[in-house]
Coordinates of C-alpha atoms in Angstrom, one line a residue:
X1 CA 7.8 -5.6 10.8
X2 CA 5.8 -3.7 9.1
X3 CA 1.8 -3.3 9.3
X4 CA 1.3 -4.1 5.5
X5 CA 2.9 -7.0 6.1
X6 CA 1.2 -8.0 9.3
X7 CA -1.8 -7.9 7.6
X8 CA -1.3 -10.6 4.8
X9 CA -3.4 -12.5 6.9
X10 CA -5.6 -11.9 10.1
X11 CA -7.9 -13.9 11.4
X12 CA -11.6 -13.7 13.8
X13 CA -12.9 -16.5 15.7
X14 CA -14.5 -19.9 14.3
X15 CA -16.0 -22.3 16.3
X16 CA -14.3 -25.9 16.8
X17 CA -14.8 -27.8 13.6
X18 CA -12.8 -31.2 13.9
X19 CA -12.1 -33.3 16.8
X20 CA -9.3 -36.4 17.0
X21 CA -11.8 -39.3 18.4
X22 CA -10.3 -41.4 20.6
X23 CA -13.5 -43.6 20.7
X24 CA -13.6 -44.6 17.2
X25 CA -12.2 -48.0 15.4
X26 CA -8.7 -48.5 15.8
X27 CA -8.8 -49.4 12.4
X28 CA -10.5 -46.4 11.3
X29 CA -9.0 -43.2 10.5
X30 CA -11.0 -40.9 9.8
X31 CA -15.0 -40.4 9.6
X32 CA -16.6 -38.1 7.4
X33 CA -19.7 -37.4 5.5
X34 CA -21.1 -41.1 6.9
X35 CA -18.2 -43.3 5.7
X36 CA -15.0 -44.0 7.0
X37 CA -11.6 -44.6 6.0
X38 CA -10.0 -47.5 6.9
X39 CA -6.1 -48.0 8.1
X40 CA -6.2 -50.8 5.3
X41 CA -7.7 -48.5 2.5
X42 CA -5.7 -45.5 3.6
X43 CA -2.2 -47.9 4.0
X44 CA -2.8 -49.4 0.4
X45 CA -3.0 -45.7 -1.1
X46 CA -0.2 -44.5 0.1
X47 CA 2.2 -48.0 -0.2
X48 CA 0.9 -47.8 -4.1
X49 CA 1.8 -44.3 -4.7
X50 CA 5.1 -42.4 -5.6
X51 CA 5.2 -40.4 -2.3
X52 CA 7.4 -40.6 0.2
X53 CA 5.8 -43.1 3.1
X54 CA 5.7 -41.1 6.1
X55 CA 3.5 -39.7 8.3
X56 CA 3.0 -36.5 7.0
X57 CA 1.9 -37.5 3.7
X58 CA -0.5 -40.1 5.2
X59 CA -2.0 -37.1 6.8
X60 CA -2.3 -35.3 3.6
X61 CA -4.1 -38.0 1.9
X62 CA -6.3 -38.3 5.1
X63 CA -7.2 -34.6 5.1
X64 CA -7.8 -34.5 1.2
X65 CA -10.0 -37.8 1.7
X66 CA -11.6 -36.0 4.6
X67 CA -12.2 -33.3 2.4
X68 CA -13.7 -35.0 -0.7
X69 CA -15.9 -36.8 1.3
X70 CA -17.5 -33.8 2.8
X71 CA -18.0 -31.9 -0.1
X72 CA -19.9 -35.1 -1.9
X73 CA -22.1 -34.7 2.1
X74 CA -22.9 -31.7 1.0
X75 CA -23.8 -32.5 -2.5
X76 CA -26.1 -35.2 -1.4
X77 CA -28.3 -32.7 0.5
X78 CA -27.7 -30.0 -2.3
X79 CA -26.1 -27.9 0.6
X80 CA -25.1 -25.1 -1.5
X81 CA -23.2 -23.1 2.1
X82 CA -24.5 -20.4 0.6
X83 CA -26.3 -18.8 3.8
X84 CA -24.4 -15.9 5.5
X85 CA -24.3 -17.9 8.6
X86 CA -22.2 -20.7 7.1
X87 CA -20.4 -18.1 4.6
X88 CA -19.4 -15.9 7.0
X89 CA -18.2 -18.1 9.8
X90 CA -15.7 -19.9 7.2
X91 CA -14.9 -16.5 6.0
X92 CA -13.8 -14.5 8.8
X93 CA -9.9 -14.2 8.4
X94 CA -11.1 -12.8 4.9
X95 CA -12.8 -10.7 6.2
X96 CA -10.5 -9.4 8.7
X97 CA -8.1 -8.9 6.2
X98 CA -10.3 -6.9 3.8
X99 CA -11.4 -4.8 6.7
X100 CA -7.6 -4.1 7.6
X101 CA -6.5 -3.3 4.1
X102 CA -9.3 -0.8 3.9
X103 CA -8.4 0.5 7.0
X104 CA -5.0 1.4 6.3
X105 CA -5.6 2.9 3.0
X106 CA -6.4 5.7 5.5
X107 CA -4.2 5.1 7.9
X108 CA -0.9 4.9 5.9
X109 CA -1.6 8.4 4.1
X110 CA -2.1 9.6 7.9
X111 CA 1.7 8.2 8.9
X112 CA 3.1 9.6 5.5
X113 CA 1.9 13.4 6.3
X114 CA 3.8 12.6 9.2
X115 CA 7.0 12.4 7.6
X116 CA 9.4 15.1 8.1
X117 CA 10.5 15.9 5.1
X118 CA 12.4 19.5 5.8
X119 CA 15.2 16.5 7.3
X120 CA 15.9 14.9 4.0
X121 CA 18.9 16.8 2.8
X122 CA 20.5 16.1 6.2
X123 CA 19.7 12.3 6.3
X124 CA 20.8 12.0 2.5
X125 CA 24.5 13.6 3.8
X126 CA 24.2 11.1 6.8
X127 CA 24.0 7.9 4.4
X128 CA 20.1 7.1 4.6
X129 CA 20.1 6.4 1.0
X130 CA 23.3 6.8 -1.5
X131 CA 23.3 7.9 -4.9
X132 CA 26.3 8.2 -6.9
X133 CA 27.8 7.9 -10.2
X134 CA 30.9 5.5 -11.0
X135 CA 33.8 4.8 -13.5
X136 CA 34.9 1.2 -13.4
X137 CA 38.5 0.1 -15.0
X138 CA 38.0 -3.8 -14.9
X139 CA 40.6 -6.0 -14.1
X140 CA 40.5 -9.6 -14.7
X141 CA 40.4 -12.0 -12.3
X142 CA 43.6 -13.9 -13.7
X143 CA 45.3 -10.1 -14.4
X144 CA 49.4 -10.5 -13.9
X145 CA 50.4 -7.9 -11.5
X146 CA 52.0 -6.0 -13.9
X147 CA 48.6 -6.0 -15.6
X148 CA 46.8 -4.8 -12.6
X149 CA 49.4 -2.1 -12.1
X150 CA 48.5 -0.8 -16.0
X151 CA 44.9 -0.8 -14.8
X152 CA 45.2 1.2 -11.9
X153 CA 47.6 3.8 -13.5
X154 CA 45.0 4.5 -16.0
X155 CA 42.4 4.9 -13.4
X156 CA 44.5 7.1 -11.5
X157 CA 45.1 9.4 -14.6
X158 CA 41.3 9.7 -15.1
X159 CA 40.8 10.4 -11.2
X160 CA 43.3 13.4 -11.9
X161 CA 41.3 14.9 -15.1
X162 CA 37.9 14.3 -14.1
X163 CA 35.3 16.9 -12.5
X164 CA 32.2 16.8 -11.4
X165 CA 31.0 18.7 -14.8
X166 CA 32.7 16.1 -17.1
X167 CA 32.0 13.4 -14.9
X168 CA 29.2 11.9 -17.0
X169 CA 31.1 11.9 -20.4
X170 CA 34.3 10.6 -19.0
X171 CA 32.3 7.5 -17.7
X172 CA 30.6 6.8 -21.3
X173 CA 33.5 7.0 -22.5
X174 CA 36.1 5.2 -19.9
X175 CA 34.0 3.1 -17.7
X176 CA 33.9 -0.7 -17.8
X177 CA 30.5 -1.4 -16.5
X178 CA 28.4 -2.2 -19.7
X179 CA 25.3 -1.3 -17.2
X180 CA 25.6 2.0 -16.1
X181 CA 28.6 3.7 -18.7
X182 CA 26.4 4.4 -21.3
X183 CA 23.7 6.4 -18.8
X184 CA 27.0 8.8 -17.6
X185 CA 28.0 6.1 -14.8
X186 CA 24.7 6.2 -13.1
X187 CA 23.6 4.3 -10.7
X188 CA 21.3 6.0 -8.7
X189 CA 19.4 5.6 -5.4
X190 CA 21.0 2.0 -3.6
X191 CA 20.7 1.4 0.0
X192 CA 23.7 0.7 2.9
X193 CA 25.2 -2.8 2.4
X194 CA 23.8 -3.2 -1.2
X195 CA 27.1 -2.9 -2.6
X196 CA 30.7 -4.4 -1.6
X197 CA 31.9 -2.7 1.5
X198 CA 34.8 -1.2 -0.3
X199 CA 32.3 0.4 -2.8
X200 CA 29.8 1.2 -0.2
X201 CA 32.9 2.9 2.5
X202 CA 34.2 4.9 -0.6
X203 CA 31.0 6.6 -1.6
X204 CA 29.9 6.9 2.6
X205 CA 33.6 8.4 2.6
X206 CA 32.9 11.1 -0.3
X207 CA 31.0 13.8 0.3
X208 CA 28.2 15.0 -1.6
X209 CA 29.1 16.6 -5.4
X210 CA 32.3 15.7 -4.5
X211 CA 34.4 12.6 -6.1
X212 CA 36.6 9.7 -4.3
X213 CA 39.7 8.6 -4.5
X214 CA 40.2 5.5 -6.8
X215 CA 38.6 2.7 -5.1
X216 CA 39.8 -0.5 -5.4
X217 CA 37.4 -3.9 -5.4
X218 CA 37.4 -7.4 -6.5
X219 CA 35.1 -5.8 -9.9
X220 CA 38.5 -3.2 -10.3
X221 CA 39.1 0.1 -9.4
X222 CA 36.4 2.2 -9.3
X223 CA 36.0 6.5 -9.4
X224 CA 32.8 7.1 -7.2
X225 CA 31.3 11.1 -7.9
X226 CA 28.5 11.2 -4.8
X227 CA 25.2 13.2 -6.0
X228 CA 24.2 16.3 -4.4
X229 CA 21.0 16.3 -2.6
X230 CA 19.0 18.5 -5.3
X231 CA 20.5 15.9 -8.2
X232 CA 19.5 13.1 -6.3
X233 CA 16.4 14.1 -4.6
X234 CA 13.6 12.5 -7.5
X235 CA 15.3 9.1 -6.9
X236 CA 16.3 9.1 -3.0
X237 CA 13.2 11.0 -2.0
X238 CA 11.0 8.1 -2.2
X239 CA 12.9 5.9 -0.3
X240 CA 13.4 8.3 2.2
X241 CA 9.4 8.4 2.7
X242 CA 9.1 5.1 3.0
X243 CA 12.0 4.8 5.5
X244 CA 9.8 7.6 7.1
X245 CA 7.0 5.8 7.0
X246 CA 8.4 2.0 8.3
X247 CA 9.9 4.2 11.0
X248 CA 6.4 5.5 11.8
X249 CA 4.6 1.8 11.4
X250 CA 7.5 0.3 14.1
X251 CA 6.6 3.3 16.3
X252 CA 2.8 2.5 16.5
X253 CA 3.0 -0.8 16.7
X254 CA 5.1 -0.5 19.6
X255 CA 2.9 1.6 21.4
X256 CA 0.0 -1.2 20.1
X257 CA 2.0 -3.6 22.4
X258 CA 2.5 -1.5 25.2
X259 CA -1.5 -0.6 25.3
X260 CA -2.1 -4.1 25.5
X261 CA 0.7 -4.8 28.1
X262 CA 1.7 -7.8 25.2
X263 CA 3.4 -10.5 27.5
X264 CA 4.4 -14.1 25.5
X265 CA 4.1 -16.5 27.9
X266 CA 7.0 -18.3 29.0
X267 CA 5.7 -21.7 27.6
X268 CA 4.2 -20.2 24.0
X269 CA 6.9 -22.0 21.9
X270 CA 6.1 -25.9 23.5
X271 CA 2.4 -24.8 22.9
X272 CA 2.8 -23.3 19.3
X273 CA 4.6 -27.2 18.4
X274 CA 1.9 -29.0 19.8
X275 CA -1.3 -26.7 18.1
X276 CA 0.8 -27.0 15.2
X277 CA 1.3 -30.9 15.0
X278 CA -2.6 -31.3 14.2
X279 CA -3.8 -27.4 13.4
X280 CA -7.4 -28.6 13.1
X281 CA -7.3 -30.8 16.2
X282 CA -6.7 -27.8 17.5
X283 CA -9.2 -25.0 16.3
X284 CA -10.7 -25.2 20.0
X285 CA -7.4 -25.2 22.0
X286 CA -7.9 -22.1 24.3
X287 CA -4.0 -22.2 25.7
X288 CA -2.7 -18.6 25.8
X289 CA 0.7 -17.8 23.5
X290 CA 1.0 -14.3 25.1
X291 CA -1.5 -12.2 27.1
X292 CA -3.1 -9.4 26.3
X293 CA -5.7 -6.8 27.9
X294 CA -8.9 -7.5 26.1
X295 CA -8.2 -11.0 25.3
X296 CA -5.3 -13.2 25.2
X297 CA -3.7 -14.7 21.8
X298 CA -4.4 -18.2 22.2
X299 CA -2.9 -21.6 19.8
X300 CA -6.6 -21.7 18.4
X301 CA -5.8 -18.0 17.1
X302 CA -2.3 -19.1 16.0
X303 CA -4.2 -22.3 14.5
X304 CA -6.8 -20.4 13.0
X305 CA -4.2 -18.0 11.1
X306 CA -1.5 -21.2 9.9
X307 CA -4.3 -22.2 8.2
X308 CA -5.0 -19.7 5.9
X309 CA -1.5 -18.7 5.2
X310 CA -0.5 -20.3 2.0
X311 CA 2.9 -20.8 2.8
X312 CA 2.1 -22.7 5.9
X313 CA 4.1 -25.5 5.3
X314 CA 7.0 -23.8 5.1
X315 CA 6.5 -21.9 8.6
X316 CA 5.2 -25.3 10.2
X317 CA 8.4 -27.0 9.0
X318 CA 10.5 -23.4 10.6
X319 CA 8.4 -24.0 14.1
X320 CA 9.7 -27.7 14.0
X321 CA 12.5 -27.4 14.0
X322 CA 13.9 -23.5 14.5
X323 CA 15.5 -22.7 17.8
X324 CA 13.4 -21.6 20.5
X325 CA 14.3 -18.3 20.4
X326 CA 14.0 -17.6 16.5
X327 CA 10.5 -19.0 17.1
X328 CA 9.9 -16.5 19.5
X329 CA 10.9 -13.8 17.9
X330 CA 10.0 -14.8 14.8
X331 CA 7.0 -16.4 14.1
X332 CA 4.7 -15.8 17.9
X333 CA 5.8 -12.2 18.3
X334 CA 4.5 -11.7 14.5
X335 CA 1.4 -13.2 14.7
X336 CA 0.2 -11.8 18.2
X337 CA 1.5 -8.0 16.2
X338 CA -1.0 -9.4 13.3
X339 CA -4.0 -9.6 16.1
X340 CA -3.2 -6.4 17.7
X341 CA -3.5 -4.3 14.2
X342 CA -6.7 -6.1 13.3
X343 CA -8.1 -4.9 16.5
X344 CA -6.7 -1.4 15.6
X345 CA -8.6 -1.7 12.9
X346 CA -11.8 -3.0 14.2
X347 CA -11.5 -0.7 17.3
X348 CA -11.4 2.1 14.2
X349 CA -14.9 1.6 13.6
X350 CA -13.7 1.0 9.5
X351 CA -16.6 -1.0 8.0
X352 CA -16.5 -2.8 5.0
X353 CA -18.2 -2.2 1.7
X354 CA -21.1 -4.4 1.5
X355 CA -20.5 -4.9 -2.2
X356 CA -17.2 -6.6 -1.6
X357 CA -18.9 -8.6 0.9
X358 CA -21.3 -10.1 -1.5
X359 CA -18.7 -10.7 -4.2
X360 CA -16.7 -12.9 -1.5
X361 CA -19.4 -15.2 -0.8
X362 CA -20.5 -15.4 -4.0
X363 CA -16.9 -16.3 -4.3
X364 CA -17.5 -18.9 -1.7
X365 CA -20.4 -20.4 -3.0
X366 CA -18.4 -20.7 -6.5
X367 CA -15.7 -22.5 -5.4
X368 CA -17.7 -25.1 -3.8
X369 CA -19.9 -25.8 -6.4
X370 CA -15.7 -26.2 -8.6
X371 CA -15.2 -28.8 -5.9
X372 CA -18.6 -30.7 -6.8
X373 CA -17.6 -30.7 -10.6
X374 CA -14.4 -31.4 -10.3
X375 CA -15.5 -34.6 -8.5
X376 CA -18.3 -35.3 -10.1
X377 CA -20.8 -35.3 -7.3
X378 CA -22.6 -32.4 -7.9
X379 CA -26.4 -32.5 -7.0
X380 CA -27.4 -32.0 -11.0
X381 CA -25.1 -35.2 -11.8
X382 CA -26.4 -37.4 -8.7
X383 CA -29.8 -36.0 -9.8
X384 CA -29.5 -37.9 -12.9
X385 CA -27.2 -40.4 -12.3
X386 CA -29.2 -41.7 -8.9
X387 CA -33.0 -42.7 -9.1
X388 CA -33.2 -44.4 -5.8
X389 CA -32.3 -41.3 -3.2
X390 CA -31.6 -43.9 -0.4
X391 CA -28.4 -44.8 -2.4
X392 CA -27.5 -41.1 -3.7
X393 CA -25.0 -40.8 -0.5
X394 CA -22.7 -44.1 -1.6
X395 CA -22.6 -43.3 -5.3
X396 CA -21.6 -39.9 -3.8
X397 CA -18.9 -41.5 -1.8
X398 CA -17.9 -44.2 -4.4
X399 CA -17.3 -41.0 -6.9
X400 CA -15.1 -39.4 -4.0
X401 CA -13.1 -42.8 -3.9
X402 CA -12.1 -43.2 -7.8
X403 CA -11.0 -39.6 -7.7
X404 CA -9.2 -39.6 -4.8
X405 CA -7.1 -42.9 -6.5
X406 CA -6.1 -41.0 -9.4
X407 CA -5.6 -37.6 -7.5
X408 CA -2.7 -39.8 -5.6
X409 CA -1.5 -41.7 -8.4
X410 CA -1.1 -39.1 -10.5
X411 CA -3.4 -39.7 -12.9
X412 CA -6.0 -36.3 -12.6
X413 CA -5.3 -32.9 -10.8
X414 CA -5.9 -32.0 -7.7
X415 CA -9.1 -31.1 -7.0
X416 CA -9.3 -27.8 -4.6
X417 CA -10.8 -27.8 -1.7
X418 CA -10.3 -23.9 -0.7
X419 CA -9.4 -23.4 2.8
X420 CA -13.0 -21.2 4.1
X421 CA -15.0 -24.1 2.0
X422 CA -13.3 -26.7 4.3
X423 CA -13.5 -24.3 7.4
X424 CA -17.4 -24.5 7.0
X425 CA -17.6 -28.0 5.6
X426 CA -16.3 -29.3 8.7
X427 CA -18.3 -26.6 10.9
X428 CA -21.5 -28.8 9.4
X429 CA -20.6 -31.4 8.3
X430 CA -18.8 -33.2 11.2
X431 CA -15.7 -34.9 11.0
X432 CA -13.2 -37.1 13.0
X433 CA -9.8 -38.5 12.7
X434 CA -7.2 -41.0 15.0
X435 CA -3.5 -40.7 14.6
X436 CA -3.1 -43.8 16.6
X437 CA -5.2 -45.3 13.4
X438 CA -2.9 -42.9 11.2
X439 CA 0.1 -44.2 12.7
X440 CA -0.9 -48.2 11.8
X441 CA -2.1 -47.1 8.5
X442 CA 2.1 -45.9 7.7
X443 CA 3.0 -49.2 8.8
X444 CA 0.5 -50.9 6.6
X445 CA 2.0 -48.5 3.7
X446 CA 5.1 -49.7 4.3
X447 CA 4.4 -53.1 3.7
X448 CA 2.5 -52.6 0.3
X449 CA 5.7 -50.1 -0.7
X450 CA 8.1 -53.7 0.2
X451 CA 5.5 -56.1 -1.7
X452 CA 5.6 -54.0 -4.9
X453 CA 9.4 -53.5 -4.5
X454 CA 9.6 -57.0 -4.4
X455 CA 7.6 -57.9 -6.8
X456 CA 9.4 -55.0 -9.1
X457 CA 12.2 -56.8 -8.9
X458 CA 11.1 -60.0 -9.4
X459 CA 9.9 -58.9 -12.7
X460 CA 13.5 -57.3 -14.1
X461 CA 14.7 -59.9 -16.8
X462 CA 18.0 -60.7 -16.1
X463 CA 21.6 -59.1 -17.0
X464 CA 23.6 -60.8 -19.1
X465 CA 26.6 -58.5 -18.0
X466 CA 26.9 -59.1 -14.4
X467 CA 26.2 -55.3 -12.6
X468 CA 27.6 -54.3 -9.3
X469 CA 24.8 -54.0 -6.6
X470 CA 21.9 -56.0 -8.6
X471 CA 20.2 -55.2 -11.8
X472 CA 17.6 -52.7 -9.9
X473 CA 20.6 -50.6 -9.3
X474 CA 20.8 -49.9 -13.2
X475 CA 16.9 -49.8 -13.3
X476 CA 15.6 -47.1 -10.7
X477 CA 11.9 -47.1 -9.8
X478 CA 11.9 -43.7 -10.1
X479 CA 13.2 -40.8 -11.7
X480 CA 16.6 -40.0 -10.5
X481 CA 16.8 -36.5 -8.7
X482 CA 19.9 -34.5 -9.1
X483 CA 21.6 -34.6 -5.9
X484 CA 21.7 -31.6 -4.0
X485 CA 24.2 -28.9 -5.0
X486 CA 26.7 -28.2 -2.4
X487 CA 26.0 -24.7 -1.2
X488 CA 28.5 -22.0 -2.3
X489 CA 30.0 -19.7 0.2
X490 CA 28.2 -16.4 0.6
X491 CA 30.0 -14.1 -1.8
X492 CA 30.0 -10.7 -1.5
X493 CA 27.3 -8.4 -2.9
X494 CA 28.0 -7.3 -6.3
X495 CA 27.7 -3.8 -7.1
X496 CA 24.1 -2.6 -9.3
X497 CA 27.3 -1.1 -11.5
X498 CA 28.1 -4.6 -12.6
X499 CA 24.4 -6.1 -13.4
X500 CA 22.9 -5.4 -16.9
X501 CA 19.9 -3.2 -17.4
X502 CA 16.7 -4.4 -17.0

């Protein structure tokens, strides 16, 4: 894997900043900001919405509750978070990755000068990269044999005229790919297993500035003329740099992993699946993934970074349920590389500019202060809404309340909560949460979601015409999906030579 892609995300330390209280009401939830939500508040939200009722979206509407209600805490005290304690605690995985982008805008050029480029010729002939020219004679799919036999004859006639100096002009004016016959058959630069293997063999087959035999594929029969080096070398040298360059990334990585003496730990994938069933639960969950000198890579790391990765759902849903081994491999080794470049970095002595810095917590600051507006708590509005300060903090929270109700029904956007705000909201502003209480609040759901089925249908007038399975067959509650295309068998690439210019 490569380093720019390690470093998408990489994350510091941050201390503990939510705990699952056991102690709490078992009719409680969650706590935050002073107030509470309640199984029966939390069960009739999600039994009255459109989501699915299940656990995980219980959860979501806990954690956006959570949320809301700690921004209005912060509102009430006109907390602005704007100190660089509480900034830069939140902020650390931003800054980690700032500090190894810059790094690597030195390091990269470094591994580049590296690059051997005196080999290129030789690794062109070798198959690194292909270049090539082509003339296609199509023949349809439904083409008789005696069709097909038509076609190839003519192709076989061209093969015997053409040269590498006409090559060019005899595909403009013979080929059958609408994409590359008017640029002389040209396809340029493509690497292996781009193209069908028939295409792909044929030109690996051909040596270069010379041309193949006719070549035949499920496109037709194709006449492949294979670049010289010096013709190809402004679209395959490139690509041959970067191959240079990923070969040079692998190689010091590696040697990252043996300096470390990187070891995952025989038990990382159980622990990943438990960190990952409640991330924040977790932000204090010092159980080592893999060891390493200077420090192991613990869940509370692995938590840490999940959370600021966009696409976490995605990868917590692949942890779920991926074997064992693709985990592994996957998703643990990937992360613990992600920790081993940032401390490249660090160890680097790279320092960030303090510019960038401030513009980040400015940035911080900014998006708080959207979160206030957009839920109309900020300290301005409960300034002048509020006279008696003693009731500022439930006006706060009532606010919080008629937002979140039309957030889940629907009825107003979602109001972003970015991940660094909540990071350091719930640093300060402690917070708490029971899936036990979670787990009766479903049920509850469940119940509302029957009651309004019920009384749904109760409501339907009836059908004259009698319709099989009941008239809230013909009357869905909600939009009908399109059921799920069955997947098509992997096909075989299709050649650039077929696909239209850009």
């Amino acid at each position: 894997m490569r380093i720019r892609r390690l470093s998408l995300i990489v994350l510091g330390t941050v201390a503990p900043l939510v705990a699952c209280d056991g102690l709490q009401s078992a009719d409680t939830v969650a706590k935050a900001g002073g107030q509470q939500l309640s199984v029966e508040r939390l069960g009739n939200l999600l039994g009255g919405a459109g989501a699915p009722v299940n656990k995980e979206t219980a959860r979501a509407i806990a954690d956006l509750w959570t949320n809301y209600q700690l921004v209005a805490a912060a509102a009430v005290k006109g907390d602005s978070m704007a100190s660089a304690t509480d900034a830069d605690n939140a902020l650390r995985s931003v800054y980690d990755r700032m500090l190894v982008d810059r790094w690597q805008r030195d390091f990269i050029p470094k591994l580049q000068a590296k690059v051997d480029t005196t080999q290129f010729a030789q690794r062109y002939a070798e198959g690194a990269v292909l270049h090539a020219r082509h003339i296609l004679i199509s023949v349809p799919q439904d083409a008789t044999p005696a069709k097909k036999a038509e076609l190839k004859a003519k192709a076989d006639a061209i093969r015997a005229r053409v040269t590498p100096a006409t090559f060019a002009a005899t595909a403009t004016k013979e080929s059958g790919d609408p994409g590359s016959a008017p640029r002389g058959g040209l396809l340029g630069a493509f690497q292996r297993g781009q193209m069908v293997p028939t295409f792909e063999q044929g030109t690996m087959a051909t040596a270069p500035g010379a041309i193949s035999p006719v070549i035949e594929s499920q496109f037709g029969y194709h006449i492949i003329y294979r670049s010289t080096f010096d013709e190809a070398r402004g679209d395959v040298g490139p690509q041959l740099v970067q191959a240079g360059i990923a070969s040079a990334e692998s190689t010091f990585v590696a040697g990252l992993e043996k300096d470390a003496a990187m070891e995952i730990k025989p038990n990382a994938v159980g622990t990943l699946r438990t960190a990952t069933a409640d991330l924040m639960a977790n932000l204090d969950n010092t159980a080592a993934l893999a060891s390493l000198k200077g420090g192991n890579f613990t869940a509370r790391d692995a938590a840490l970074l999940l959370l600021s990765i966009p696409q976490r759902g995605q990868l917590l849903s692949q942890i779920a349920g991926a074997p064992d081994s693709v985990v592994r491999e996957q998703l643990i080794k990937p992360m613990v590389r992600t920790e081993l470049v940032l401390r490249a970095a660090r160890a680097s002595g790279t320092q960030l500019d303090t510019a960038e810095v401030a513009q980040v917590r400015r940035s911080f600051t900014a998006a708080l202060q959207g979160a206030w507006n957009g839920l109309g708590v900020s300290p301005k509005v409960l300034a002048d809404s509020v006279k008696e300060p003693a009731t500022k903090a439930s006006f706060a929270a009532a606010r919080v309340e008629t937002v979140l109700d039309r957030v889940v029904a629907g009825q107003q956007p979602l109001v972003q909560v970015p991940m660094p705000v909540e990071l350091a909201l719930r640093k300060k502003y402690l917070a708490s949460f029971s899936l036990a209480a979670l787990d009766k609040a479903v049920e509850k759901a469940k119940v509302v979601r029957a009651q309004s089925d019920s009384a749904r249908k109760a409501a339907l007038p009836q059908s004259v015409v009698p319709i099989p399975g009941g008239a809230d067959k013909a009357l869905p509650t909600t939009p009908p999906t399109a059921a799920p295309a069955a997947k098509a068998p992997a096909a075989e690439k299709k050649p650039a030579a077929e696909k239209k210019p850009a």
